[in-house]
Short mmCIF file of C-alpha atoms in Angstrom, two decimals:
data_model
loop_
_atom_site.label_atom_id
_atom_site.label_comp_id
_atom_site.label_asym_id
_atom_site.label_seq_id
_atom_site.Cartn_x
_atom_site.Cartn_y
_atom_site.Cartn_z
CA UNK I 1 6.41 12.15 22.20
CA UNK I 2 9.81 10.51 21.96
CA UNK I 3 10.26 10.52 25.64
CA UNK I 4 6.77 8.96 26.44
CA UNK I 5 7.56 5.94 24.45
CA UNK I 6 8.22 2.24 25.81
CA UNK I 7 11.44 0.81 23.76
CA UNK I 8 12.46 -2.50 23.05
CA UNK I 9 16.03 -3.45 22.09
CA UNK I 10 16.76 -7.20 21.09
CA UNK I 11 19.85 -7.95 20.33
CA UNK I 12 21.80 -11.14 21.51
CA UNK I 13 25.34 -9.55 22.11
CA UNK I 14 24.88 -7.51 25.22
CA UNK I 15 26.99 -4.80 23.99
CA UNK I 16 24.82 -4.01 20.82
CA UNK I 17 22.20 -3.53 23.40
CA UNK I 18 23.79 -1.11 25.81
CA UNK I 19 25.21 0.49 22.31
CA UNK I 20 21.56 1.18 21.12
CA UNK I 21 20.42 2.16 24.28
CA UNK I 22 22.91 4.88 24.42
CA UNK I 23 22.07 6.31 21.28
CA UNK I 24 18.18 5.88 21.77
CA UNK I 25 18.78 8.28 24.73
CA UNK I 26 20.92 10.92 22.45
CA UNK I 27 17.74 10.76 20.07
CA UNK I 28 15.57 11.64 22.99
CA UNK I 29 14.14 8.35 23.98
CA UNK I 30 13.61 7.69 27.62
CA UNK I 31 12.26 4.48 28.52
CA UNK I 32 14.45 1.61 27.30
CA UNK I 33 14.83 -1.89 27.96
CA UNK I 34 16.94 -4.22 26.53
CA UNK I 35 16.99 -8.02 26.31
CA UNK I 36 19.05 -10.78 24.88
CA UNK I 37 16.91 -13.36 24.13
CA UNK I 38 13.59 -13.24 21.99
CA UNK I 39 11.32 -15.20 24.24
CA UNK I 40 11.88 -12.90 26.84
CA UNK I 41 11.15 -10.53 24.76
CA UNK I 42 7.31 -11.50 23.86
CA UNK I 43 6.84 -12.33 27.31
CA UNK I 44 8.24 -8.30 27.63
CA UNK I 45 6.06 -7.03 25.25
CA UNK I 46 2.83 -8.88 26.00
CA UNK I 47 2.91 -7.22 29.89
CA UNK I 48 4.82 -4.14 29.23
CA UNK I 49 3.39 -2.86 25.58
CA UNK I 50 6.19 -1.57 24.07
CA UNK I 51 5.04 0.44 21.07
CA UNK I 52 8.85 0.02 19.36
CA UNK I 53 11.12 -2.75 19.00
CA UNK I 54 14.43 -2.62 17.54
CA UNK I 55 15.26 -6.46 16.57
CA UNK I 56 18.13 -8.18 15.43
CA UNK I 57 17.27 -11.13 13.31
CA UNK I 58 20.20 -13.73 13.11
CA UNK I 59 19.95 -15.47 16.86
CA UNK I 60 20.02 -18.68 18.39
CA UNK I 61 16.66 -19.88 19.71
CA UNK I 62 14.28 -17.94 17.98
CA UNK I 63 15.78 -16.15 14.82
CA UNK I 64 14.05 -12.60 13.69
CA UNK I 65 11.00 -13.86 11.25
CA UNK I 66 10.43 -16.39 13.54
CA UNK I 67 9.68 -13.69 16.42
CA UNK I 68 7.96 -11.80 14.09
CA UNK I 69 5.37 -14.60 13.28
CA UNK I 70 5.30 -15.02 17.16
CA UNK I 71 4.08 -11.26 17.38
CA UNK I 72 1.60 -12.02 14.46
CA UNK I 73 0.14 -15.13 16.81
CA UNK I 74 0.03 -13.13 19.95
CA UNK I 75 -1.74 -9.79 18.19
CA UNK I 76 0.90 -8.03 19.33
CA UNK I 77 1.51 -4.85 16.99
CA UNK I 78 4.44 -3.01 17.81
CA UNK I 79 6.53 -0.59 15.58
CA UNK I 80 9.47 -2.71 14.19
CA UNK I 81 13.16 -1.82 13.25
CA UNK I 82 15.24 -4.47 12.17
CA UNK I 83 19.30 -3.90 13.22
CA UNK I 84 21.21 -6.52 11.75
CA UNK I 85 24.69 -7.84 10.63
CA UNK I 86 23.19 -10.24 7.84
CA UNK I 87 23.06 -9.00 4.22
CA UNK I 88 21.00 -6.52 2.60
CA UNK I 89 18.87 -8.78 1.07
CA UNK I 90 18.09 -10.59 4.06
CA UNK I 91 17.44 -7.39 6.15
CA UNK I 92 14.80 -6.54 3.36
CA UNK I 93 13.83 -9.93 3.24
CA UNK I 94 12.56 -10.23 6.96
CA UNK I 95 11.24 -6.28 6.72
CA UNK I 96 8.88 -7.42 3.80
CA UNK I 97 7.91 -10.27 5.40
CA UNK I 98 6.70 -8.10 8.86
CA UNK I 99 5.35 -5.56 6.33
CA UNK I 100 2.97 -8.20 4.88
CA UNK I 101 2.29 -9.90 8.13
CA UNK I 102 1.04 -5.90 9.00
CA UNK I 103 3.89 -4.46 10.80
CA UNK I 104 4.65 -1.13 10.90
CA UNK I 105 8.58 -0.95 9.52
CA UNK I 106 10.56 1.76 10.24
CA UNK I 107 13.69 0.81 8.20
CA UNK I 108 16.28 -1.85 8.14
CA UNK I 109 19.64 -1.00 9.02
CA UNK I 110 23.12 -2.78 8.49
CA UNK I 111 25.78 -2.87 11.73
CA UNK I 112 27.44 -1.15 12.76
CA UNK I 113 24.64 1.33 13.40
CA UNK I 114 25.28 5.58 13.79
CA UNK I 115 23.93 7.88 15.67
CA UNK I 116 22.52 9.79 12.38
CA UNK I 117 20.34 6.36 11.64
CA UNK I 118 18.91 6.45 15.18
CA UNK I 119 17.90 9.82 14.69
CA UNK I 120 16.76 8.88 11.34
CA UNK I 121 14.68 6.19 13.11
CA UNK I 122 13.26 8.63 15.53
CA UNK I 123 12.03 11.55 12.66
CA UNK I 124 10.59 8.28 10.70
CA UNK I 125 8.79 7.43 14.25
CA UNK I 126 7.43 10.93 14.48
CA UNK I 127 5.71 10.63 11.03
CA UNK I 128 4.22 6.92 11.82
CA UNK I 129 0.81 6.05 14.50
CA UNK I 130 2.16 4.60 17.46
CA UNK I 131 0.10 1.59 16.70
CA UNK I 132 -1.65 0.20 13.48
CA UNK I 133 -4.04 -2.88 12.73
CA UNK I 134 -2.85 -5.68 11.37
CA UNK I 135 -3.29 -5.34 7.57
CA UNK I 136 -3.37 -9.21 7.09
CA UNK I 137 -5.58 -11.72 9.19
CA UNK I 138 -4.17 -13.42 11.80
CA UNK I 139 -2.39 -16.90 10.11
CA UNK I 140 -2.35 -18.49 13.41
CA UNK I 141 -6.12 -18.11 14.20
CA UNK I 142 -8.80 -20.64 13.35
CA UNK I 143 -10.63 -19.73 10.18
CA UNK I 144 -14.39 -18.39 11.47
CA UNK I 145 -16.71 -16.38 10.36
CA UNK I 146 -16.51 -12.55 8.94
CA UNK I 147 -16.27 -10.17 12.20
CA UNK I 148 -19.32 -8.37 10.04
CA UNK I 149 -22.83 -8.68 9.09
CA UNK I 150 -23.56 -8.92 5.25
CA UNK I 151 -26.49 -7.47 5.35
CA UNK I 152 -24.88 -4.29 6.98
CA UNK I 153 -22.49 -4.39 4.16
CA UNK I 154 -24.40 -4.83 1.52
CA UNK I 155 -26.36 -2.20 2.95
CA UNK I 156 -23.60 0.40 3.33
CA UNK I 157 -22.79 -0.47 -0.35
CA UNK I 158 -26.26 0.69 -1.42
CA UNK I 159 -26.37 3.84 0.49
CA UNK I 160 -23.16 5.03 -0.18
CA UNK I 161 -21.58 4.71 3.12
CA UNK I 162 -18.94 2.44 1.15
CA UNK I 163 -17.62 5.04 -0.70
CA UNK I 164 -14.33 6.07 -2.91
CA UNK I 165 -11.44 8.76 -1.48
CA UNK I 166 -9.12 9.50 -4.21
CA UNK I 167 -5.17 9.67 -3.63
CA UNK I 168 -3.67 12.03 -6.40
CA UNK I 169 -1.06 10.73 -8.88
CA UNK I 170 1.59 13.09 -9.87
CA UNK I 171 3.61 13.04 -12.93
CA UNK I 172 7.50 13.62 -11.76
CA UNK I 173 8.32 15.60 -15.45
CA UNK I 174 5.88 18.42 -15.29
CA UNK I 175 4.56 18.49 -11.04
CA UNK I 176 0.98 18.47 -12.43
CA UNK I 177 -1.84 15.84 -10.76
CA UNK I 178 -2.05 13.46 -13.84
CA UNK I 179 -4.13 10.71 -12.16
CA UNK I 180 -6.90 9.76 -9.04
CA UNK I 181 -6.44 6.11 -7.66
CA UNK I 182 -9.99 5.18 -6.02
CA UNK I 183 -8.94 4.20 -2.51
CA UNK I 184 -12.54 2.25 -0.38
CA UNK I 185 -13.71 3.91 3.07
CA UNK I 186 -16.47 3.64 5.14
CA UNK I 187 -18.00 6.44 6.74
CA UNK I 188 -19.70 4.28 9.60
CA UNK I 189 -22.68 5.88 11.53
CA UNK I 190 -21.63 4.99 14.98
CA UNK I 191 -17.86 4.56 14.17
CA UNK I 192 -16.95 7.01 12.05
CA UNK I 193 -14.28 6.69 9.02
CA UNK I 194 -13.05 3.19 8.67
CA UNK I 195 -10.11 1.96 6.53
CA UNK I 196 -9.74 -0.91 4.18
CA UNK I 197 -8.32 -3.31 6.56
CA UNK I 198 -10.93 -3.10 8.79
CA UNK I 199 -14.19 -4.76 6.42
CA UNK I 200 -12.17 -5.68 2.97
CA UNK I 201 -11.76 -9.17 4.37
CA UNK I 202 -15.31 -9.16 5.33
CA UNK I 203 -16.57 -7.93 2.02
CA UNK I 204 -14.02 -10.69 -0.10
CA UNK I 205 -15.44 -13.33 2.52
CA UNK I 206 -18.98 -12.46 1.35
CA UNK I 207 -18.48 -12.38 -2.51
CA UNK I 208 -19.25 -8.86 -2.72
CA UNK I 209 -16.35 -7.76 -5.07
CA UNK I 210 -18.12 -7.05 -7.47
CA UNK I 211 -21.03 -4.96 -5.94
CA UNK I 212 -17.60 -2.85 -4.55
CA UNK I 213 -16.36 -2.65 -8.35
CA UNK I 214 -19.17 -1.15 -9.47
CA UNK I 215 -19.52 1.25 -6.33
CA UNK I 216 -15.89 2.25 -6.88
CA UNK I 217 -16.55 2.89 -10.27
CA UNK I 218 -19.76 4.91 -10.12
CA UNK I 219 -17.98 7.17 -7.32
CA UNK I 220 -14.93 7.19 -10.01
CA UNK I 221 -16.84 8.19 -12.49
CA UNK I 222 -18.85 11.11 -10.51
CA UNK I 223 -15.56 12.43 -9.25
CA UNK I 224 -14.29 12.22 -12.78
CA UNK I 225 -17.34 14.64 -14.36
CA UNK I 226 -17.32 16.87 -11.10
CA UNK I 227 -13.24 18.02 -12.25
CA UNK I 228 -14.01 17.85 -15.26
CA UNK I 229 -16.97 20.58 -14.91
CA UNK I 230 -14.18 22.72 -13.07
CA UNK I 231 -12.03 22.40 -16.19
CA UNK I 232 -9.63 19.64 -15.13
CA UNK I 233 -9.39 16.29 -16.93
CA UNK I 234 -7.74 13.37 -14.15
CA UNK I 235 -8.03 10.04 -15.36
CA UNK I 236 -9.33 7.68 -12.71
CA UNK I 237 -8.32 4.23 -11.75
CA UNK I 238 -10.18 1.78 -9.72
CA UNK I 239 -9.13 -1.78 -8.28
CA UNK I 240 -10.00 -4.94 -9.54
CA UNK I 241 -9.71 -8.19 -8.47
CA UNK I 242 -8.47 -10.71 -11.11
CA UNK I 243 -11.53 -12.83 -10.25
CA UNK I 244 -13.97 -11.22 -11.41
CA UNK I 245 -12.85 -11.58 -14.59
CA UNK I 246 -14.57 -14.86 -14.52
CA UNK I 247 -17.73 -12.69 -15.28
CA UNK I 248 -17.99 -12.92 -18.79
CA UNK I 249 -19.88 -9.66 -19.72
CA UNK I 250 -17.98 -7.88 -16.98
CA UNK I 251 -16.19 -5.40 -19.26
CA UNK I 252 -19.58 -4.77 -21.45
CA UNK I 253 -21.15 -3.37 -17.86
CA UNK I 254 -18.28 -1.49 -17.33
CA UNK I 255 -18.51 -0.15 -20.75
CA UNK I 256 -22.26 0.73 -20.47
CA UNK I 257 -21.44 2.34 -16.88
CA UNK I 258 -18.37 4.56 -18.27
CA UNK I 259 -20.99 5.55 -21.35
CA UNK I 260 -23.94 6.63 -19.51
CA UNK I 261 -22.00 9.50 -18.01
CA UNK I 262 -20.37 9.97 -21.32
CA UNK I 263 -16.21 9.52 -19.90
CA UNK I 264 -14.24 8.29 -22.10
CA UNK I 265 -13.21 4.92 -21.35
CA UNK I 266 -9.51 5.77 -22.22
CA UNK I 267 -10.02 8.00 -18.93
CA UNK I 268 -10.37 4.86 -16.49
CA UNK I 269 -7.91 2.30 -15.69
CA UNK I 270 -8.47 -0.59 -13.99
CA UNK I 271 -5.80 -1.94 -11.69
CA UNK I 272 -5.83 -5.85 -11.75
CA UNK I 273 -4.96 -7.04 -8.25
CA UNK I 274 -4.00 -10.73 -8.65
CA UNK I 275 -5.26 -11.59 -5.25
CA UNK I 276 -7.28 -14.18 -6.25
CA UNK I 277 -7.08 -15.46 -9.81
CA UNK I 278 -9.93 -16.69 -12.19
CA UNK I 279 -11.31 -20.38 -11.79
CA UNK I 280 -11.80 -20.82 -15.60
CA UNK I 281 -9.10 -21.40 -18.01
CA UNK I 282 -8.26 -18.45 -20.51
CA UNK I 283 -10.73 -16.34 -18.47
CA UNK I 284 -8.10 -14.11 -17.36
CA UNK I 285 -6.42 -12.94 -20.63
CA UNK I 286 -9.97 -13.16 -22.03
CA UNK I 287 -11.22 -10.74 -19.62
CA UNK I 288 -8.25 -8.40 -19.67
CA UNK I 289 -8.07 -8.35 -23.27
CA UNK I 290 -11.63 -7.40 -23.57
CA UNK I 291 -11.46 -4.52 -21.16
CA UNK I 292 -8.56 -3.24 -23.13
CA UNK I 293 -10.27 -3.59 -26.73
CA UNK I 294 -13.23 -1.35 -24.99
CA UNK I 295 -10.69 1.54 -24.79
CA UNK I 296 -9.79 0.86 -20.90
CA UNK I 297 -6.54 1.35 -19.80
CA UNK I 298 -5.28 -1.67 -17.61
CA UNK I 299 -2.58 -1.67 -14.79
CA UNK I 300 0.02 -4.05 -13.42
CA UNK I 301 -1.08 -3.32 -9.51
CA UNK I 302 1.62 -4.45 -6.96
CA UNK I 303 4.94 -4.98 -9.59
CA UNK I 304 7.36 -7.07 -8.25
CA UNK I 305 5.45 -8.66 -5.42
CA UNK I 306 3.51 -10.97 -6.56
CA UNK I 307 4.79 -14.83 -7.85
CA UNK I 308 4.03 -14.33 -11.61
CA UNK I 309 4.37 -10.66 -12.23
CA UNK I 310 6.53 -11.10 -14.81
CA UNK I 311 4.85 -13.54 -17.29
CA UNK I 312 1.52 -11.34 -16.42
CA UNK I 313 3.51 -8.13 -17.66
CA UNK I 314 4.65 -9.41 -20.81
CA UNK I 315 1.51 -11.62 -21.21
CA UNK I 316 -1.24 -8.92 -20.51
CA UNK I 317 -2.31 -5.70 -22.66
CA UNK I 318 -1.08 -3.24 -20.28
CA UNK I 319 -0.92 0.36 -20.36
CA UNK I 320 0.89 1.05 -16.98
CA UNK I 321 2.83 -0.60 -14.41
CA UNK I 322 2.92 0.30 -10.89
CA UNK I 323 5.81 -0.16 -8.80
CA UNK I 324 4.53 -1.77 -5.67
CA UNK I 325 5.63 0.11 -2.08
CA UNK I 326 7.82 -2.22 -0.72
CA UNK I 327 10.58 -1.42 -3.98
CA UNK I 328 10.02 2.24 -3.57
CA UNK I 329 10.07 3.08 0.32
CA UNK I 330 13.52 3.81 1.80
CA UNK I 331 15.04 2.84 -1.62
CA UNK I 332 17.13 6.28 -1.64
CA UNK I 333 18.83 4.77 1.32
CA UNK I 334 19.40 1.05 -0.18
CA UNK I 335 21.16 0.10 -2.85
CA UNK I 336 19.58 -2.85 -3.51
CA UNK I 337 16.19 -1.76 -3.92
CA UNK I 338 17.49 1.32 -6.14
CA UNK I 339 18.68 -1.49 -8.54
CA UNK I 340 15.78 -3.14 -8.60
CA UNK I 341 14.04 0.32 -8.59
CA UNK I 342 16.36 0.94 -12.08
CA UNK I 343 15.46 -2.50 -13.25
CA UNK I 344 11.54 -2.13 -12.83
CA UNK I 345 11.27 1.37 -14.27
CA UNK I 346 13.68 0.42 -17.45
CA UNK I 347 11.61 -2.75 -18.08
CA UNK I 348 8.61 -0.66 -18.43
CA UNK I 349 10.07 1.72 -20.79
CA UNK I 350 11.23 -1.02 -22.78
CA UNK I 351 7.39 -2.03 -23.16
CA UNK I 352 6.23 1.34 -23.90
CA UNK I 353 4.41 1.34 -20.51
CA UNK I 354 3.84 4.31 -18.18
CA UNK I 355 5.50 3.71 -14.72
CA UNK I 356 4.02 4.56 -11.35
CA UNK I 357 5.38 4.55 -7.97
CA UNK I 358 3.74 3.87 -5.08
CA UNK I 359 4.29 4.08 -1.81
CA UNK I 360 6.97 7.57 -1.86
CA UNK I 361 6.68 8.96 1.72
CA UNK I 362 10.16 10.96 1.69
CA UNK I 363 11.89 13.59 -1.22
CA UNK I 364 15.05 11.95 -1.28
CA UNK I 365 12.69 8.82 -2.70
CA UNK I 366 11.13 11.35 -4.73
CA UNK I 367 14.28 12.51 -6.35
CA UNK I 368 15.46 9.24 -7.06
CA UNK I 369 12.54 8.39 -8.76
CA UNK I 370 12.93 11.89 -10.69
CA UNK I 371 16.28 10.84 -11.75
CA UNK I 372 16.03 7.44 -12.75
CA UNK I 373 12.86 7.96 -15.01
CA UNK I 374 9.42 6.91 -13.21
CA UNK I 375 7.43 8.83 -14.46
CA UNK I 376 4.54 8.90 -11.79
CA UNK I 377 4.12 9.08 -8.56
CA UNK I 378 1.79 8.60 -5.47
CA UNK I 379 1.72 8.31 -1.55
CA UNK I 380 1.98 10.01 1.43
CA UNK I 381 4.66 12.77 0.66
CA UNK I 382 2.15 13.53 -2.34
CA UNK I 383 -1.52 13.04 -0.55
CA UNK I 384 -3.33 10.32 1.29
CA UNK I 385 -6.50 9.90 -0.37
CA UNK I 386 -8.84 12.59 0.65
CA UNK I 387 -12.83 13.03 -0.55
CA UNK I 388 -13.97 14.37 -3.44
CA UNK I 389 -14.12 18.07 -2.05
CA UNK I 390 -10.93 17.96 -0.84
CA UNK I 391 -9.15 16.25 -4.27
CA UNK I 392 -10.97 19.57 -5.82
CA UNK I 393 -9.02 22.07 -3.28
CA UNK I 394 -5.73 20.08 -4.35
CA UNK I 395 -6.91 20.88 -8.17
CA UNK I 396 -7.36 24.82 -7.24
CA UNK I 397 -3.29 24.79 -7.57
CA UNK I 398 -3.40 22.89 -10.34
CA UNK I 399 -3.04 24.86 -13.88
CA UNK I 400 -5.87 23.99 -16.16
CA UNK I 401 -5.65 20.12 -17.63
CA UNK I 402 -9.00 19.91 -19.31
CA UNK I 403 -7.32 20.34 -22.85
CA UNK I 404 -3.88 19.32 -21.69
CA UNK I 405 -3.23 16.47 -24.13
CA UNK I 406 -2.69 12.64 -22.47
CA UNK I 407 -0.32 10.17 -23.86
CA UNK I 408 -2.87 7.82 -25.89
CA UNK I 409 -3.14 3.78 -23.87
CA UNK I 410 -0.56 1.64 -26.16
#
């Protein structure tokens, strides 16, 4: 696979680049180019497709985020590894930045570079698609309409083509699954599975949040009695965007929903995602207070990522906090994210909340997060989300939970 790839190295000293390119060919890379200058370099990529690029980011004419944003406007996608001589915390800096513009990251390494990173970089490569969609929209593109029909989506809501997959949550004291996250697909007719990133936008564009809460929640809450009839209690939690908290009997029809099918409410969670935030004043603390004094749990979704994380944590009746990716991935091999890894987990602790990672995709992140006292954890070294069937082969290993007593909400 290695060998098949088309490599990109940017880098404005020409020795870096033959440097690189030496040790790309050690890892088993075989078709390398190198350039010096970053316009080149799109004009490179937009004929040649290079499916990896490692970039520096501190050059004249077109520093790294700037060519970054450049590959955003273009809809060019390739795999990104960012080789620099700045600081740490710029090196993270611009990697978050081409996560969150969609970008595939590999890692973000500090010069001089070794040959045991490049081979790092290649195993990482061998775990990753050689090409993913762009999980944001396109900032450089006019505004227009949703690339899909709302009556095909409100449609596939109904029927149940919109559905939930469940990614597992593990507790990192005992190994058991402790938790299901309810993760949207679509099983399309003529396309076959879909992902998030490829309708969210046109669901959120068409107001249909909350038809989606409610579908996540009813699949939630099926999922929840089918483990629970195999003798397995997994509390569920399902997304929910801080706007719809402008609803003002929204908890009292999630209440009703989690009733009918007799779960306790102390069994669902919902995680607020603050990507869009109530119009009306005092709705959101309203809303989130209310869906607490109904017994729900509530979750801090995306910790540390978003502007006001902080005043929401200490403002907000939670009962968990969850880590957000971008502080967890790679952070065995960064000291700067361990510390604010440390720093995250210990504030939670402090406020008597329970503290999930997301995003661990490698055991030495794992056993970090083992050692410095998380005490969940979900992703891709765990599970992807997977369908209800399959969640239930997962709980086949699994000792029996049904009586295994839960830490009460606080």
């Amino acid at each position: 696979m290695l060998s098949k790839l088309k490599v990109l190295v940017l880098d404005d000293h020409a020795y870096q680049c033959v440097l690189l390119k030496d040790m790309l060919e050690e890892a088993g890379f075989m078709h390398i180019e190198t350039t010096l200058d970053a316009h080149d370099a799109l004009e490179r990529i937009q004929q040649d497709g290079h499916q990896l690029v490692l970039m520096d980011v501190d050059m004249p004419g077109m520093d790294g985020a700037q060519f970054i944003h450049e590959l955003a406007c273009r809809d060019l996608n390739p795999i990104l590894a960012i080789i620099t001589g700045c600081s740490r915390r710029m090196s993270n800096s611009i990697g978050l930045m081409a996560k969150e513009r969609g970008f595939a990251v590999l890692g973000t390494f500090i010069k001089p570079v070794t040959p045991e990173q490049i081979g790092s970089l290649a195993v990482g490569l061998l775990r990753k698609p050689l090409s993913q969609p762009p999980a944001q929209p396109n900032a450089c593109a006019n505004p227009g309409r949703p690339l899909l029909d709302r009556r095909m989506l409100e449609s596939a809501l109904r029927d149940g083509s919109i559905h939930a997959w469940f990614q597992p949550k593990k507790s990192l004291v005992s190994g058991n699954i402790v938790g299901a996250e309810a993760l949207v697909r679509w099983q399309h007719k003529d396309l076959g599975l879909m992902l998030p990133s490829s309708f969210l936008a046109s669901l959120r564009a068409y107001d249909l949040d909350h038809e989606l809460l409610l579908r996540m929640l009813d699949d939630g809450l099926k999922a929840y009695s089918i483990w629970r009839d195999q003798g397995h209690r997994i509390p569920i939690s399902i997304n929910l965007s801080a706007s719809l908290l402008d609803l003002p009997q929204l908890p009292d029809e999630l209440h009703a929903m989690v009733a009918r099918l007799g779960v306790p409410a102390s069994d669902v969670t919902f995680e607020l995602l603050e990507d869009a935030m109530p119009t009306l004043a005092g709705q959101f603390h309203m809303g989130a207070s209310r869906l607490r004094l109904k017994g729900f749990g509530l979750s801090q979704d995306d910790f540390g990522k978003g502007y006001s994380s902080m005043y929401s944590l200490i403002s907000t009746p939670f009962t968990e906090v969850k880590i957000d990716r971008a502080f967890v991935n790679g952070a065995a091999a960064d000291e700067v994210l361990t510390a604010a890894l440390v720093a995250s987990i210990q504030l939670g602790r402090q406020l008597g909340l329970q503290v999930t990672a997301e995003g661990v995709e490698t055991l030495e992140d794992l056993q970090l997060l083992r050692r410095i006292g998380c005490d969940v954890a979900q992703g891709f070294l765990i599970s992807a989300a997977v369908n209800v069937a399959t969640f239930c082969e997962l709980l086949a290993y699994e000792p029996n939970s049904y009586f295994t007593p839960l830490s009460p909400p606080h």
